[in-house]
């Protein structure tokens, strides 16, 4: 499976999306905490294009709190024009950087999840690829999704996709589209209403 090819294509597709958005759309609140759509894009650009020196300096200034440093880096990157962010995504589309622990599956998942953080509030179709979505779903329930899913969240639940040949786990059922399962597993409350089954109530308590 060519994960790097998938990642490169997702970065280019995101660049195309960014260039198609209006200033009002870029300023829309995303599904991701307090970030705007443009700040989500800034995070995805920073994840692959930020120089190590500035990133390390921000980490130090944030008291070595990775999440705080990440938020500051995303906000700083989001000050750039949208066209420049799109250009950086294309320029780094084939960057082979492999993050520790989560690896390329984590990078692919980051792109797909944050892509939905952007598209859902804007009412845009998700346009996710089934083979890539399966990679992310396997990653999210596989126990190595550090920073994406607490180990406790999927434990003891059965997840079944209605639009993909994919299922995982045993226990009370959580059923929905692959996209809704991915977002529910990563704590997006907006997707929980799209899920069904006797395990949804328990998943909701773990997301809250």
mmCIF file of C-alpha atoms in Angstrom:
data_model
loop_
_atom_site.group_PDB
_atom_site.id
_atom_site.type_symbol
_atom_site.label_atom_id
_atom_site.label_comp_id
_atom_site.label_asym_id
_atom_site.label_seq_id
_atom_site.Cartn_x
_atom_site.Cartn_y
_atom_site.Cartn_z
ATOM 1 C CA UNK A 1 0.000 0.000 0.000
ATOM 2 C CA UNK A 2 1.493 3.333 -1.115
ATOM 3 C CA UNK A 3 0.786 5.501 1.932
ATOM 4 C CA UNK A 4 3.120 8.255 0.769
ATOM 5 C CA UNK A 5 1.289 8.432 -2.548
ATOM 6 C CA UNK A 6 -2.008 8.780 -0.667
ATOM 7 C CA UNK A 7 -0.587 11.504 1.583
ATOM 8 C CA UNK A 8 0.825 13.459 -1.360
ATOM 9 C CA UNK A 9 -2.491 13.316 -3.183
ATOM 10 C CA UNK A 10 -4.416 14.440 -0.080
ATOM 11 C CA UNK A 11 -2.086 17.434 0.338
ATOM 12 C CA UNK A 12 -2.630 18.432 -3.282
ATOM 13 C CA UNK A 13 -6.386 18.006 -2.995
ATOM 14 C CA UNK A 14 -6.367 20.142 0.141
ATOM 15 C CA UNK A 15 -4.399 22.806 -1.734
ATOM 16 C CA UNK A 16 -7.080 22.814 -4.441
ATOM 17 C CA UNK A 17 -9.778 23.164 -1.768
ATOM 18 C CA UNK A 18 -8.007 26.042 -0.009
ATOM 19 C CA UNK A 19 -7.731 27.982 -3.280
ATOM 20 C CA UNK A 20 -11.461 27.545 -3.886
ATOM 21 C CA UNK A 21 -12.563 29.039 -0.542
ATOM 22 C CA UNK A 22 -13.705 32.609 0.000
ATOM 23 C CA UNK A 23 -12.357 34.786 2.827
ATOM 24 C CA UNK A 24 -15.635 34.223 4.704
ATOM 25 C CA UNK A 25 -15.281 30.462 4.376
ATOM 26 C CA UNK A 26 -11.669 30.571 5.552
ATOM 27 C CA UNK A 27 -12.802 32.528 8.628
ATOM 28 C CA UNK A 28 -15.558 30.006 9.471
ATOM 29 C CA UNK A 29 -15.234 28.126 12.752
ATOM 30 C CA UNK A 30 -14.111 24.546 12.072
ATOM 31 C CA UNK A 31 -14.993 21.369 13.954
ATOM 32 C CA UNK A 32 -11.552 21.431 15.562
ATOM 33 C CA UNK A 33 -11.775 23.149 18.951
ATOM 34 C CA UNK A 34 -11.457 26.932 18.565
ATOM 35 C CA UNK A 35 -9.683 26.923 15.188
ATOM 36 C CA UNK A 36 -11.024 28.600 12.088
ATOM 37 C CA UNK A 37 -10.889 26.807 8.755
ATOM 38 C CA UNK A 38 -7.759 28.755 7.842
ATOM 39 C CA UNK A 39 -6.085 27.849 11.141
ATOM 40 C CA UNK A 40 -6.764 24.167 10.460
ATOM 41 C CA UNK A 41 -5.050 24.636 7.102
ATOM 42 C CA UNK A 42 -2.207 26.388 8.917
ATOM 43 C CA UNK A 43 -1.809 23.369 11.192
ATOM 44 C CA UNK A 44 -1.642 20.963 8.260
ATOM 45 C CA UNK A 45 0.924 23.142 6.495
ATOM 46 C CA UNK A 46 2.991 23.551 9.659
ATOM 47 C CA UNK A 47 3.004 19.797 10.213
ATOM 48 C CA UNK A 48 5.037 19.308 7.056
ATOM 49 C CA UNK A 49 6.569 22.665 6.144
ATOM 50 C CA UNK A 50 7.551 24.430 9.389
ATOM 51 C CA UNK A 51 11.281 24.727 9.958
ATOM 52 C CA UNK A 52 12.581 22.743 12.920
ATOM 53 C CA UNK A 53 14.178 25.808 14.556
ATOM 54 C CA UNK A 54 11.042 27.968 14.886
ATOM 55 C CA UNK A 55 8.952 24.936 15.869
ATOM 56 C CA UNK A 56 11.394 24.045 18.644
ATOM 57 C CA UNK A 57 11.476 27.665 19.866
ATOM 58 C CA UNK A 58 7.681 27.746 20.069
ATOM 59 C CA UNK A 59 7.730 24.461 21.995
ATOM 60 C CA UNK A 60 10.123 25.964 24.554
ATOM 61 C CA UNK A 61 8.037 29.138 24.854
ATOM 62 C CA UNK A 62 4.933 26.986 25.386
ATOM 63 C CA UNK A 63 6.469 25.241 28.391
ATOM 64 C CA UNK A 64 7.051 22.098 26.302
ATOM 65 C CA UNK A 65 3.281 21.696 25.992
ATOM 66 C CA UNK A 66 2.982 20.159 22.521
ATOM 67 C CA UNK A 67 -0.697 21.013 22.077
ATOM 68 C CA UNK A 68 -0.140 24.654 23.049
ATOM 69 C CA UNK A 69 2.876 24.930 20.761
ATOM 70 C CA UNK A 70 0.918 23.299 17.941
ATOM 71 C CA UNK A 71 -1.925 25.808 18.354
ATOM 72 C CA UNK A 72 0.500 28.744 18.288
ATOM 73 C CA UNK A 73 2.288 27.410 15.225
ATOM 74 C CA UNK A 74 -1.018 26.880 13.398
ATOM 75 C CA UNK A 75 -2.169 30.410 14.242
ATOM 76 C CA UNK A 76 1.148 31.890 13.099
ATOM 77 C CA UNK A 77 1.027 29.938 9.824
ATOM 78 C CA UNK A 78 -2.593 31.005 9.235
ATOM 79 C CA UNK A 79 -1.511 34.655 8.958
ATOM 80 C CA UNK A 80 -0.091 33.833 5.532
ATOM 81 C CA UNK A 81 -2.285 34.340 2.440
ATOM 82 C CA UNK A 82 -4.403 31.339 1.481
ATOM 83 C CA UNK A 83 -2.668 31.062 -1.885
ATOM 84 C CA UNK A 84 0.701 30.831 -0.153
ATOM 85 C CA UNK A 85 -0.563 28.060 2.137
ATOM 86 C CA UNK A 86 -1.860 26.147 -0.876
ATOM 87 C CA UNK A 87 1.507 26.584 -2.593
ATOM 88 C CA UNK A 88 3.337 25.255 0.460
ATOM 89 C CA UNK A 89 1.105 22.183 0.555
ATOM 90 C CA UNK A 90 1.932 21.463 -3.081
ATOM 91 C CA UNK A 91 5.644 22.150 -2.607
ATOM 92 C CA UNK A 92 5.773 19.698 0.299
ATOM 93 C CA UNK A 93 3.248 17.208 -1.055
ATOM 94 C CA UNK A 94 5.859 14.460 -1.381
ATOM 95 C CA UNK A 95 7.805 15.312 1.766
ATOM 96 C CA UNK A 96 8.679 11.835 3.152
ATOM 97 C CA UNK A 97 8.777 12.909 6.815
ATOM 98 C CA UNK A 98 7.500 10.066 8.998
ATOM 99 C CA UNK A 99 6.325 11.118 12.474
ATOM 100 C CA UNK A 100 7.409 8.916 15.388
ATOM 101 C CA UNK A 101 4.880 6.413 16.767
ATOM 102 C CA UNK A 102 1.965 7.327 14.463
ATOM 103 C CA UNK A 103 3.958 7.093 11.212
ATOM 104 C CA UNK A 104 2.501 7.738 7.788
ATOM 105 C CA UNK A 105 -0.886 6.297 8.785
ATOM 106 C CA UNK A 106 -1.110 9.086 11.337
ATOM 107 C CA UNK A 107 -0.250 11.723 8.746
ATOM 108 C CA UNK A 108 -2.875 10.388 6.351
ATOM 109 C CA UNK A 109 -5.447 10.338 9.134
ATOM 110 C CA UNK A 110 -4.572 13.900 10.177
ATOM 111 C CA UNK A 111 -5.239 15.078 6.638
ATOM 112 C CA UNK A 112 -8.532 13.209 6.363
ATOM 113 C CA UNK A 113 -9.893 14.185 9.777
ATOM 114 C CA UNK A 114 -8.935 17.836 9.450
ATOM 115 C CA UNK A 115 -10.274 17.824 5.914
ATOM 116 C CA UNK A 116 -13.664 17.053 7.437
ATOM 117 C CA UNK A 117 -13.119 19.663 10.154
ATOM 118 C CA UNK A 118 -13.060 22.067 7.209
ATOM 119 C CA UNK A 119 -15.690 20.599 4.905
ATOM 120 C CA UNK A 120 -18.488 19.793 7.350
ATOM 121 C CA UNK A 121 -19.048 23.338 8.690
ATOM 122 C CA UNK A 122 -18.945 24.638 5.102
ATOM 123 C CA UNK A 123 -21.504 22.087 3.906
ATOM 124 C CA UNK A 124 -19.080 20.614 1.377
ATOM 125 C CA UNK A 125 -19.114 16.925 0.327
ATOM 126 C CA UNK A 126 -16.438 14.901 2.094
ATOM 127 C CA UNK A 127 -14.948 13.368 -1.077
ATOM 128 C CA UNK A 128 -13.044 10.747 0.958
ATOM 129 C CA UNK A 129 -11.455 7.752 -0.768
ATOM 130 C CA UNK A 130 -12.558 4.370 0.592
ATOM 131 C CA UNK A 131 -9.119 2.744 0.620
ATOM 132 C CA UNK A 132 -7.636 5.697 2.517
ATOM 133 C CA UNK A 133 -10.530 5.791 4.948
ATOM 134 C CA UNK A 134 -9.970 2.116 5.789
ATOM 135 C CA UNK A 135 -6.315 2.862 6.588
ATOM 136 C CA UNK A 136 -7.370 5.592 8.988
ATOM 137 C CA UNK A 137 -10.079 3.515 10.655
ATOM 138 C CA UNK A 138 -7.630 0.641 11.218
ATOM 139 C CA UNK A 139 -5.135 3.132 12.629
ATOM 140 C CA UNK A 140 -7.652 4.734 14.997
ATOM 141 C CA UNK A 141 -8.716 1.431 16.590
ATOM 142 C CA UNK A 142 -5.263 -0.156 16.466
ATOM 143 C CA UNK A 143 -3.864 1.217 19.720
ATOM 144 C CA UNK A 144 -1.112 3.402 18.180
ATOM 145 C CA UNK A 145 -3.153 6.520 17.476
ATOM 146 C CA UNK A 146 -1.401 8.596 20.150
ATOM 147 C CA UNK A 147 -2.822 12.111 20.166
ATOM 148 C CA UNK A 148 -5.790 11.033 18.041
ATOM 149 C CA UNK A 149 -7.789 8.593 20.172
ATOM 150 C CA UNK A 150 -7.409 7.682 23.850
ATOM 151 C CA UNK A 151 -6.987 3.904 24.140
ATOM 152 C CA UNK A 152 -10.116 3.694 26.277
ATOM 153 C CA UNK A 153 -12.420 5.249 23.670
ATOM 154 C CA UNK A 154 -12.800 2.295 21.244
ATOM 155 C CA UNK A 155 -12.279 -0.431 23.871
ATOM 156 C CA UNK A 156 -15.112 -2.940 24.218
ATOM 157 C CA UNK A 157 -17.143 -1.538 21.327
ATOM 158 C CA UNK A 158 -17.957 -2.920 17.892
ATOM 159 C CA UNK A 159 -17.590 -0.507 14.964
ATOM 160 C CA UNK A 160 -19.197 -1.219 11.581
ATOM 161 C CA UNK A 161 -19.073 0.973 8.474
ATOM 162 C CA UNK A 162 -22.237 1.084 6.386
ATOM 163 C CA UNK A 163 -20.517 2.216 3.199
ATOM 164 C CA UNK A 164 -17.232 0.282 3.401
ATOM 165 C CA UNK A 165 -16.203 -3.318 3.856
ATOM 166 C CA UNK A 166 -14.819 -2.536 7.300
ATOM 167 C CA UNK A 167 -15.580 -3.549 10.885
ATOM 168 C CA UNK A 168 -13.596 -3.876 14.084
ATOM 169 C CA UNK A 169 -14.006 -4.870 17.725
ATOM 170 C CA UNK A 170 -16.523 -6.728 19.833
ATOM 171 C CA UNK A 171 -19.217 -5.408 22.135
ATOM 172 C CA UNK A 172 -22.090 -2.928 21.815
ATOM 173 C CA UNK A 173 -22.473 -1.741 18.237
ATOM 174 C CA UNK A 174 -21.556 1.648 16.801
ATOM 175 C CA UNK A 175 -22.651 1.809 13.180
ATOM 176 C CA UNK A 176 -22.399 4.525 10.517
ATOM 177 C CA UNK A 177 -20.542 5.704 7.458
ATOM 178 C CA UNK A 178 -16.785 5.410 7.512
ATOM 179 C CA UNK A 179 -16.534 9.186 7.659
ATOM 180 C CA UNK A 180 -18.849 9.428 10.693
ATOM 181 C CA UNK A 181 -16.978 6.615 12.467
ATOM 182 C CA UNK A 182 -13.636 8.332 11.857
ATOM 183 C CA UNK A 183 -14.927 11.615 13.235
ATOM 184 C CA UNK A 184 -16.677 9.992 16.178
ATOM 185 C CA UNK A 185 -13.537 8.087 17.142
ATOM 186 C CA UNK A 186 -11.514 11.303 17.033
ATOM 187 C CA UNK A 187 -13.969 13.105 19.316
ATOM 188 C CA UNK A 188 -15.973 15.221 16.887
ATOM 189 C CA UNK A 189 -19.384 15.691 18.545
ATOM 190 C CA UNK A 190 -20.923 16.817 15.251
ATOM 191 C CA UNK A 191 -20.670 13.265 13.883
ATOM 192 C CA UNK A 192 -22.178 11.402 16.835
ATOM 193 C CA UNK A 193 -25.734 12.083 15.662
ATOM 194 C CA UNK A 194 -24.924 10.264 12.408
ATOM 195 C CA UNK A 195 -24.148 7.024 14.264
ATOM 196 C CA UNK A 196 -26.549 4.317 15.410
ATOM 197 C CA UNK A 197 -26.437 1.219 17.592
ATOM 198 C CA UNK A 198 -26.508 0.332 21.263
ATOM 199 C CA UNK A 199 -22.881 1.404 21.717
ATOM 200 C CA UNK A 200 -23.373 5.039 20.671
ATOM 201 C CA UNK A 201 -24.437 6.204 24.135
ATOM 202 C CA UNK A 202 -21.246 4.770 25.638
ATOM 203 C CA UNK A 203 -19.104 6.305 22.889
ATOM 204 C CA UNK A 204 -20.760 9.652 23.558
ATOM 205 C CA UNK A 205 -19.756 9.512 27.241
ATOM 206 C CA UNK A 206 -16.164 8.764 26.221
ATOM 207 C CA UNK A 207 -16.086 11.689 23.818
ATOM 208 C CA UNK A 208 -17.560 14.178 26.292
#
